[in-house]
Structure formats: structure tokens, C-alpha cells
């Protein structure tokens, strides 16, 4: 994403104030930008902003950049950052807090789409299926066509089973998903 | 009760404190409700200003008033000022008292409704006025001071204090280690000028050793403290060295003979210059005993106990590094992973490598990393909150030393904020940059030891927003600096509070930086917080000046609030109860030795016929205060001793909110209380009563449980909550939590009672606390 000059109009204090009341946001204002989180993060090099930068951007109220970042989707919830942060900030929880907000704001970048497809597959079958994930994601994300030869080679080598396992009774699972959707994913707000 | 013939005219002076008080408290309405026949009320912008003080003085001189109640900031700040002012105007100083309506009201209840804060302040001032009309003028007692000072700790701060004092006052300096010098003797060069540490320190250590006014004991610690400020009797514990310091001439004959390598000189410049034995290695063959030409070795030496008499104590016990092994991701200890202190020592007088910087395999490191803030600036409870202050600068010094020893070697400093405030420090930073030291803005996330003895450091370069990984030969951790072990025990024995960071609390953070809350105890150096040599020396000089000023008076004033024995049947119960042996039976009556008495009040409830009262804290005086305080509105009465009061002051300074129902009554100790007073509090409308004490004097605190149990039993009829709690000065957060919980419990209970009384309790009895 293009990095714009930060001007008063880029900042959304209401966004900052909302996040600091949500899980992971509690101590956010005391972040000293030490970088322990990003230095600990196994995947920060894949992120467009490191966890530290996300924290900083929330402090400034840079809502658009935060919610469009791939950071929040790439986080593996390994908790390394949260365990080590000397200010008691939990970037892991922060990522979990930001995802539903991004969805609600209608942000559908490829990382968000991947998560949606994954959730869909699990919802329908009660099991994850790499084949379904792969194919459905390719449909929603045209760029994936480049990966097709790789996918085929995986199939021919038997690394990507075509059969789809399914749960016997998915009713309880559906109820859980419904609950989540009804609450808009925001039920955790305090 | 003492009652002077002429009526007392009380002047109440309320301070706006430039809005600090008046923005929250409606002083005008307080004035209206407090003023009366013999009570005048006046409001000033700043009472502590000369205009404010002049007003009080002129009211006294005009004969308008003869007693003063002040409503302002904590008495800790200006009580002495105000009292000496009224003394000058001809009024006995203890006829002026301060009611703390800033730290205990406007700063801690500003989030509550104005009405409740006003109601509290009104109660406090009315209570103070009632108290003022009931107390008697007293003259402090004088006690002769012992003109001798104990300096605890032989680092640069203690050395400076001792040397600065010793020309005029006798000094005893004790040091826990077998040698003087503290951390400084283990330093290489010293920032910001890079002069050699031992070169500037050794002359001072020798001067201490040779000064006729200084008695020095190494391997010595304080075992017990008795007596009182100005006249302490302190027990010292001396661990054996097995070599007589006075006899040993450091010829080294013993070391050459010892088969076990157990007898040694700690390092060449050691002061005192004497060998010592490590008994864990010694196999008692006696070779050293035989060879010593001076007959200095005694393998049977034992720990010794001595007692000294001193008037003042200066604490200079310095710091120690936090043990970094709690930071799991740093993998300390590991080969080639050092603390900064270990790094320094390698290049210092204490070096065991011949002042060579080397890796575990004795080769010179090509790449060295310095990891700052290891355990500092940590608010998770695992490390320490404070900044250790010197690491930013000494790590740059160490990096310069690496570059100086080998210009092609790489030195990296991983920092969060490069703190180089202070004269000559920014220049030092700039100079280090010029030397080619590599600065990375980012706290190290993990350190992984490799098979080959190198260490992998992973971090984010926060300036670039990129993760990085580097391999180093030596990694130096700059650990949080914390008060040395034993500081708390020593401070407790001397009745000196610590801050919540564990360092000694200054009498006033800014204005009385080397005094403590005990007038006879002073502090200097890193025991007051991490700092460099320059600042440690400055504090040593200051502490010496303050000690000298204190001792120079020759006398110490003792608070006059002592017991008076009004009736006595000679049963001797008070004599048995007094923890300080201040009471004796003479001719069948109890007799007080006022100078031994601390005014703790334990004798008051001990007397079965209620024949003892503490002057100005008599039962009837306390009751009068309680009655007036609770007249308009009920509240929670909290009896509080001076140490816990100091915690409430810190809560105030930190604006920690708590319920405005809380009304403190300040007592010299909670032990003056008996059921009479507590029952009276309940009768006058207290919804609950708390006893909070912070004293670390075991003689008192060990009896508090009994006091509480007795009071609980004897006030049971009121069915109102009573609590006791021990809160040390540092625990101000615990204090406010406790007050909040208690106030709401007491409130709920009171509400339930009132509903019951109104007969409304049918069916809904769920509101229990
Ligand atoms: C790695 C490192 C490098 C540094 N480099 C520099 C520098 O280059 N320049 C600079 O200006 N400052 C430097 N400093 C800071 C400097 O070390 C301190 O300012 C100084 O040592 C403080 O002196 P002190 O007397 O207060 O404490 P300490 O040096 O800690 O001395 C306290 C003494 O009290 C003794 N003691 C402790 N408890 C007791 C007890 N209960 N009874 C009796 N004795 C006791 C201890 O054994 C010790 O000898 C450095 C600090 C560190 C950690
Ligand atoms: S570790 Fe904590 S304090 Fe440091 S940058 Fe990350 S969130 Fe901020
Ligand atoms: S929890 Fe997420 S952001 Fe934190 S270190 Fe792990 S992957 Fe990175
Ligand atoms: S002085 Fe520097 S390295 Fe030391 S704790 Fe403070 S900021 Fe960290
Ligand atoms: S007040 Fe305390 S020290 Fe004084 S006589 Fe009574 S019990 Fe003893």
C-alpha cells in the first residue's frame, strides 16, 4: 500500500478509542516501540506492517491502513509477542480484535478472503479440506492460477487428497457459527 | 482535660493551592459551616507563600487568634515552616495543626460528586477545630545526641560520606564485602571522561583507611538496632576473615604455601591490604599459620558481635544487578553471555584475565553486542519498571573500549531509547558514533547460544521495520539495577520506608533528597535509585552535610506526646506491657522515663483502671475530634500511623482515587486506641472503623493482632465492620484498594441496617456485603 503523509484527516481518534477498550488494546497507549514483538514474531517479515507498527498506527488512529494490512491475517497466534512485551500489551489479542472489524468494514483483501474461504469449508463440512480450500480460494483470487501447476503436482504425488472428510452431524457447529455471525464477531467488546 | 481559663480563639486558614484544592472543594461553603463564636476562617491562594504566612502571623499579633488549624497540602511539606512561623509570633508550635485536604481530598476524590468531597472536608476541618480546642500546649523534650555516625556501605557514596564527615565527627564505616570500593572498584574506565576507575578511587579508599576519625569494619553488617533517633545502640555482626587485618603485611608467603589455594588477596589494590581465607576451600593443614611471619592467621576465628553507639546513620548500600535468568528468551547464563558488570570486571582492578577482554576460549571477540534494558522498563511484573539510568552510557563506554582494543572488531548496541541526558553525555554519544559503533534501535527479542560458542541475536530494527539476525562472539546484558539484598531489612530496622521500587524513599523527592522520614537516618548513592559516580558523590557530600547539621545541634527534640499517669494502683501491667522499658514501679506507682518512651501508647489500653493517657491523644480529645468530624455526615473512620499516612500521601501524589467516605485520624501509633474510642466512633456515626499501621517496628506490629482481636470483641455490640491492616509506605496501591473495598462493604452494611430499622426488609434480603 502506498504510504501517505499523515495529516489530521488521516487520523481517526474514535478508532483508537474503540480499540483501547477492546481485548488486546488495554495497555496499548504505553507501547514504547521497542520492537520486542516484531523481533519475536516468526512471520513479521511476511507482514506489510510489523506488530509494533500496527500498535503505533492504532495510537495514531490510522484506521484505514490498520484494517487493510495483511498483518492481522498473517498472525499465527503464536503468542511470542504477548509473552515478551515489556509493557504488558497483547498484540495477539489485538489481531483477533481487528479481524472482525475489518470484515465488518467490508475489507476483502486476499488474506481476508483466505480466512473466509477456510471458515466456509469448515462450516460446511465440519472438517478442513486442503483440496476444497485450494480450489475455492483459487476461484475467488484469480492470481492463484499461477499456482495451478504446483497444485497439480501435489495431487499427482498424492500430497493433496481429493476426498473430502465430513462430520456426521454439523448442526451444533452451525449453531456456533450462527452465534458468531449474529454477534457480528464483536461480542467480545467490553 | 486541660482547660485554660481564657477562651481559645481558633483561626482556620484554608488554602486554595492555586486551584489544586479550590477547583474541587468549595472552600466558601466550608467557611460558612465552620466559622463560629471563637472560630474565624480565612481563605488564601497560597498559604505557604509569604503573604499567606504573614496573614496568620498578623492575626496572632493582633490578638485575634491563639490557635491555628490549617487546611492545605500534607503536613509533610510545610508543617515545620508553619510551626516555626507561629513560634515567632509567640504561639506554642504544637497549637498549629494541618488538615490534609489536598493529598487526602482534592487530589483523590476529584472524580466524585462535589457534595461528598465537600462533606468530607467539612468533617475533617470540624474535627480538627474540635481537636484544637481540646489540646494543650506542650514543649518538646530534649535529648543529648551521640556525636558519632554509622555509614553502612563502603562504595563510592559511603566512602564520600565518611570522608566528608570525618574531620568534624566520628565515623564508623561498615562494608559487607572483604574490601572497600563497591561496584566502582570493579569498573574499567569511567564515563564520560574515561579515566581509570581504580586510579581515582584507590586514593579515597586509602584515605578512609588512614583517617583517624574513621573506624572501618569490612565483612560487617547490621544485626540489630535498638535505641532511638540520636541515640542508637546498633549491633554489628562481623564475619571472620581468618587473617588479622592489623598484622598482615601482604607479603604473600601464605599463598605460596597453601596447597588448596584457599588463602588469597582479593586483588592487588584491596583496601584493607590483607589476605583472607575462603573456608570452603581450606583443608586446615595450617601451612599458612606456620609460615606467616606476623602470626596473622587464625583458622579458628569466629563470627563476632559488637555493639556501637551512634547518633545518626547514613545508608549507602548501593545496588546490585537483577539476575537476568528470569528473561527466558535470553538464555542467561550461557558461555560468552555476560552481564555488564562481568564485562567491566574483566577490565578492572578485579580482573581475573589480566585485564584482557576474552571469550570463554580465551580469544578476543570479533563481534560484541550490548543488549540494553534487560529487565528494566518492564511493566509486566517480571522485571522492574524503572529505567536503570546508567546503562545507556556505560554500554557506549564498553563499546568504545572494544573498538579501542581492536578497531576492526564490531560493537553493536541494541537500545530502545538512547538516554544520554546530562552534561557531557550527548557528546559522549556522538563520539561513540564516530568510533563506528553500530546502533540498532530495537530491544533484542531473543538470544540463542550456538554449539560453537557464538550467540545468535534476533531483533527488529525499528527504524526500518525489519526483523534482523546477527551472530556475536560475546553478548553483554545490561541488567536492571535494583537495591542490594538486605536493604529492606536494614531500612525496616531503622524505621525508614522504601518506595515501591524498593529504593529508599526520600523525605521529599525534590527538596529533601538525602534525608529520610527518620530525622536521624540519611541516604546517598544508588540506594536512592540508579545513578552514576558523579551523582553518587554529590549525594555523599550532601548526606555528610545533612548529618553534620543534625549532629551539630547537639540535642534532638523529642515529641512531647508522652503518657501521663493520672491514676495508678501499682499493678504494674503497664510496666510489663511497655516494649521499650520506659516504665518502672517506684514506691508502688508507675513512673515514666520520658526519653526512653517512644510514645507508642501500648500502656494506655494496658492500664486496667484507665489511669494512663497520651498527652494530646487522650480518649476525650480523640472523642471530641470524632464527634465533630461525624456530626454532619457519617463516614468511615480510619486511624492511621505516620508510616501508613505517608502511603496515603503517595496515593495522593499519584492521584489514586478512593472513596470520599474515608476520614483519616492521624495517630502516633494505632496502639493508643482502646474500645472506648472505637465505640465512640461508632456511636457518633462511623459506618466502619479501620486501623492501618505501617510501622516496621516488630515490637509494635507483633502486638497488632491482639489489639485488633480485643477491639473486635469489645466493640461487637455495634455490629459494624472493624478492620486492621498493615500497609507499608510503598504499598499505596494496596492502601487505596483496601479503602475502596472497605468503604463499600461498610456502606452496604449500613444500608442494610437502615433498611432493617425501617422495617423494609421483607422478602428482599439479598444486598448482603
Ligand atoms: C556495568 C556498570 C558500569 C558503570 N560504569 C560507570 C561509569 O563508567 N561511570 C560512572 O560514573 N558510573 C558508572 N556506573 C555506576 C556506578 O557503578 C555507581 O554510580 C556507583 O558504583 C554507585 O556507588 P554506591 O556507593 O552508591 O553503590 P555501590 O557501588 O553498590 O556500593 C555499595 C556498597 O555497599 C555494600 N553493602 C551493600 N549492602 C550492605 C549491607 N547491608 N551492609 C554493609 N554493606 C553493604 C556493598 O558491598 C558495596 O560495597 C556503572 C554501573 C554499572 C552497573
Ligand atoms: S513489545 Fe510491546 S512495547 Fe514493545 S513495541 Fe511491541 S507492543 Fe510496543
Ligand atoms: S502472535 Fe501473531 S503477531 Fe504475535 S508474534 Fe505470534 S504471529 Fe507474530
Ligand atoms: S539507561 Fe538506557 S538501557 Fe538502561 S534501563 Fe534506561 S533506557 Fe534502558
Ligand atoms: S507510650 Fe509506649 S514506650 Fe511510652 S511508656 Fe507507654 S508503652 Fe512504653
PDB file of N, CA, C and O in Angstrom, chain A residues 62-91:
ATOM      1  N   UNK A  62      -4.715   5.479  12.605  1.00  0.00           N
ATOM      2  CA  UNK A  62      -4.633   5.257  11.152  1.00  0.00           C
ATOM      3  C   UNK A  62      -5.488   4.046  10.766  1.00  0.00           C
ATOM      4  O   UNK A  62      -4.997   2.982  10.388  1.00  0.00           O
ATOM      5  N   UNK A  63      -6.782   4.225  10.899  1.00  0.00           N
ATOM      6  CA  UNK A  63      -7.734   3.134  10.762  1.00  0.00           C
ATOM      7  C   UNK A  63      -7.605   2.393   9.434  1.00  0.00           C
ATOM      8  O   UNK A  63      -7.520   1.170   9.384  1.00  0.00           O
ATOM      9  N   UNK A  64      -7.563   3.157   8.353  1.00  0.00           N
ATOM     10  CA  UNK A  64      -7.586   2.550   7.030  1.00  0.00           C
ATOM     11  C   UNK A  64      -6.406   1.599   6.860  1.00  0.00           C
ATOM     12  O   UNK A  64      -6.565   0.443   6.474  1.00  0.00           O
ATOM     13  N   UNK A  65      -5.216   2.087   7.168  1.00  0.00           N
ATOM     14  CA  UNK A  65      -4.023   1.262   6.994  1.00  0.00           C
ATOM     15  C   UNK A  65      -4.046   0.032   7.894  1.00  0.00           C
ATOM     16  O   UNK A  65      -3.672  -1.055   7.490  1.00  0.00           O
ATOM     17  N   UNK A  66      -4.495   0.241   9.122  1.00  0.00           N
ATOM     18  CA  UNK A  66      -4.509  -0.884  10.067  1.00  0.00           C
ATOM     19  C   UNK A  66      -5.427  -1.978   9.545  1.00  0.00           C
ATOM     20  O   UNK A  66      -5.049  -3.145   9.466  1.00  0.00           O
ATOM     21  N   UNK A  67      -6.640  -1.595   9.167  1.00  0.00           N
ATOM     22  CA  UNK A  67      -7.622  -2.603   8.795  1.00  0.00           C
ATOM     23  C   UNK A  67      -7.316  -3.246   7.445  1.00  0.00           C
ATOM     24  O   UNK A  67      -7.705  -4.374   7.176  1.00  0.00           O
ATOM     25  N   UNK A  68      -6.587  -2.520   6.584  1.00  0.00           N
ATOM     26  CA  UNK A  68      -6.235  -3.099   5.291  1.00  0.00           C
ATOM     27  C   UNK A  68      -4.941  -3.908   5.325  1.00  0.00           C
ATOM     28  O   UNK A  68      -4.579  -4.540   4.350  1.00  0.00           O
ATOM     29  N   UNK A  69      -4.235  -3.847   6.447  1.00  0.00           N
ATOM     30  CA  UNK A  69      -2.943  -4.530   6.492  1.00  0.00           C
ATOM     31  C   UNK A  69      -3.139  -6.041   6.425  1.00  0.00           C
ATOM     32  O   UNK A  69      -4.181  -6.559   6.828  1.00  0.00           O
ATOM     33  N   UNK A  70      -2.119  -6.730   5.910  1.00  0.00           N
ATOM     34  CA  UNK A  70      -2.219  -8.189   5.924  1.00  0.00           C
ATOM     35  C   UNK A  70      -1.790  -8.730   7.283  1.00  0.00           C
ATOM     36  O   UNK A  70      -2.005  -9.888   7.595  1.00  0.00           O
ATOM     37  N   UNK A  71      -1.175  -7.856   8.097  1.00  0.00           N
ATOM     38  CA  UNK A  71      -0.638  -8.285   9.394  1.00  0.00           C
ATOM     39  C   UNK A  71      -1.651  -9.071  10.210  1.00  0.00           C
ATOM     40  O   UNK A  71      -1.358 -10.141  10.720  1.00  0.00           O
ATOM     41  N   UNK A  72      -2.859  -8.501  10.297  1.00  0.00           N
ATOM     42  CA  UNK A  72      -3.831  -9.100  11.212  1.00  0.00           C
ATOM     43  C   UNK A  72      -4.233 -10.511  10.761  1.00  0.00           C
ATOM     44  O   UNK A  72      -4.639 -11.318  11.578  1.00  0.00           O
ATOM     45  N   UNK A  73      -4.098 -10.792   9.452  1.00  0.00           N
ATOM     46  CA  UNK A  73      -4.469 -12.116   8.947  1.00  0.00           C
ATOM     47  C   UNK A  73      -3.286 -13.080   8.983  1.00  0.00           C
ATOM     48  O   UNK A  73      -3.460 -14.280   9.063  1.00  0.00           O
ATOM     49  N   UNK A  74      -2.106 -12.518   8.882  1.00  0.00           N
ATOM     50  CA  UNK A  74      -0.920 -13.377   8.823  1.00  0.00           C
ATOM     51  C   UNK A  74      -0.529 -13.906  10.196  1.00  0.00           C
ATOM     52  O   UNK A  74       0.041 -14.974  10.335  1.00  0.00           O
ATOM     53  N   UNK A  75      -0.832 -13.147  11.233  1.00  0.00           N
ATOM     54  CA  UNK A  75      -0.509 -13.566  12.604  1.00  0.00           C
ATOM     55  C   UNK A  75      -0.944 -15.008  12.822  1.00  0.00           C
ATOM     56  O   UNK A  75      -2.053 -15.400  12.484  1.00  0.00           O
ATOM     57  N   UNK A  76      -0.046 -15.816  13.378  1.00  0.00           N
ATOM     58  CA  UNK A  76      -0.338 -17.233  13.604  1.00  0.00           C
ATOM     59  C   UNK A  76      -0.845 -17.491  15.011  1.00  0.00           C
ATOM     60  O   UNK A  76      -0.942 -18.638  15.425  1.00  0.00           O
ATOM     61  N   UNK A  77      -1.105 -16.430  15.746  1.00  0.00           N
ATOM     62  CA  UNK A  77      -1.482 -16.518  17.167  1.00  0.00           C
ATOM     63  C   UNK A  77      -0.530 -17.403  17.969  1.00  0.00           C
ATOM     64  O   UNK A  77      -0.937 -18.221  18.778  1.00  0.00           O
ATOM     65  N   UNK A  78       0.768 -17.203  17.739  1.00  0.00           N
ATOM     66  CA  UNK A  78       1.753 -17.998  18.479  1.00  0.00           C
ATOM     67  C   UNK A  78       2.005 -17.424  19.857  1.00  0.00           C
ATOM     68  O   UNK A  78       2.582 -18.073  20.705  1.00  0.00           O
ATOM     69  N   UNK A  79       1.606 -16.188  20.088  1.00  0.00           N
ATOM     70  CA  UNK A  79       1.721 -15.516  21.392  1.00  0.00           C
ATOM     71  C   UNK A  79       3.141 -15.107  21.802  1.00  0.00           C
ATOM     72  O   UNK A  79       3.356 -14.647  22.915  1.00  0.00           O
ATOM     73  N   UNK A  80       4.140 -15.291  20.929  1.00  0.00           N
ATOM     74  CA  UNK A  80       5.510 -14.917  21.311  1.00  0.00           C
ATOM     75  C   UNK A  80       5.565 -13.444  21.703  1.00  0.00           C
ATOM     76  O   UNK A  80       6.191 -13.066  22.697  1.00  0.00           O
ATOM     77  N   UNK A  81       4.927 -12.594  20.921  1.00  0.00           N
ATOM     78  CA  UNK A  81       4.955 -11.149  21.194  1.00  0.00           C
ATOM     79  C   UNK A  81       4.328 -10.846  22.539  1.00  0.00           C
ATOM     80  O   UNK A  81       4.852 -10.080  23.333  1.00  0.00           O
ATOM     81  N   UNK A  82       3.186 -11.488  22.795  1.00  0.00           N
ATOM     82  CA  UNK A  82       2.428 -11.166  24.007  1.00  0.00           C
ATOM     83  C   UNK A  82       3.176 -11.610  25.255  1.00  0.00           C
ATOM     84  O   UNK A  82       3.133 -10.954  26.286  1.00  0.00           O
ATOM     85  N   UNK A  83       3.865 -12.732  25.159  1.00  0.00           N
ATOM     86  CA  UNK A  83       4.604 -13.241  26.307  1.00  0.00           C
ATOM     87  C   UNK A  83       5.776 -12.324  26.629  1.00  0.00           C
ATOM     88  O   UNK A  83       6.163 -12.156  27.773  1.00  0.00           O
ATOM     89  N   UNK A  84       6.352 -11.702  25.610  1.00  0.00           N
ATOM     90  CA  UNK A  84       7.580 -10.951  25.823  1.00  0.00           C
ATOM     91  C   UNK A  84       7.395  -9.442  25.955  1.00  0.00           C
ATOM     92  O   UNK A  84       8.294  -8.753  26.428  1.00  0.00           O
ATOM     93  N   UNK A  85       6.292  -8.906  25.513  1.00  0.00           N
ATOM     94  CA  UNK A  85       6.141  -7.445  25.531  1.00  0.00           C
ATOM     95  C   UNK A  85       6.367  -6.901  26.938  1.00  0.00           C
ATOM     96  O   UNK A  85       5.671  -7.283  27.875  1.00  0.00           O
ATOM     97  N   UNK A  86       7.347  -6.007  27.122  1.00  0.00           N
ATOM     98  CA  UNK A  86       7.627  -5.490  28.465  1.00  0.00           C
ATOM     99  C   UNK A  86       6.564  -4.526  28.990  1.00  0.00           C
ATOM    100  O   UNK A  86       6.593  -4.164  30.161  1.00  0.00           O
ATOM    101  N   UNK A  87       5.643  -4.129  28.148  1.00  0.00           N
ATOM    102  CA  UNK A  87       4.601  -3.215  28.613  1.00  0.00           C
ATOM    103  C   UNK A  87       3.274  -3.925  28.850  1.00  0.00           C
ATOM    104  O   UNK A  87       2.242  -3.261  29.043  1.00  0.00           O
ATOM    105  N   UNK A  88       3.285  -5.236  28.767  1.00  0.00           N
ATOM    106  CA  UNK A  88       2.050  -5.969  29.036  1.00  0.00           C
ATOM    107  C   UNK A  88       0.995  -5.802  27.954  1.00  0.00           C
ATOM    108  O   UNK A  88      -0.200  -5.891  28.217  1.00  0.00           O
ATOM    109  N   UNK A  89       1.440  -5.558  26.717  1.00  0.00           N
ATOM    110  CA  UNK A  89       0.488  -5.448  25.608  1.00  0.00           C
ATOM    111  C   UNK A  89       0.352  -6.842  24.975  1.00  0.00           C
ATOM    112  O   UNK A  89       1.318  -7.596  24.939  1.00  0.00           O
ATOM    113  N   UNK A  90      -0.843  -7.166  24.494  1.00  0.00           N
ATOM    114  CA  UNK A  90      -1.069  -8.466  23.872  1.00  0.00           C
ATOM    115  C   UNK A  90      -1.379  -8.286  22.395  1.00  0.00           C
ATOM    116  O   UNK A  90      -2.540  -8.313  22.000  1.00  0.00           O
ATOM    117  N   UNK A  91      -0.341  -8.126  21.548  1.00  0.00           N
ATOM    118  CA  UNK A  91      -0.615  -7.947  20.125  1.00  0.00           C
ATOM    119  C   UNK A  91      -1.438  -9.094  19.544  1.00  0.00           C
ATOM    120  O   UNK A  91      -2.271  -8.883  18.662  1.00  0.00           O
TER     121      UNK A  91
END
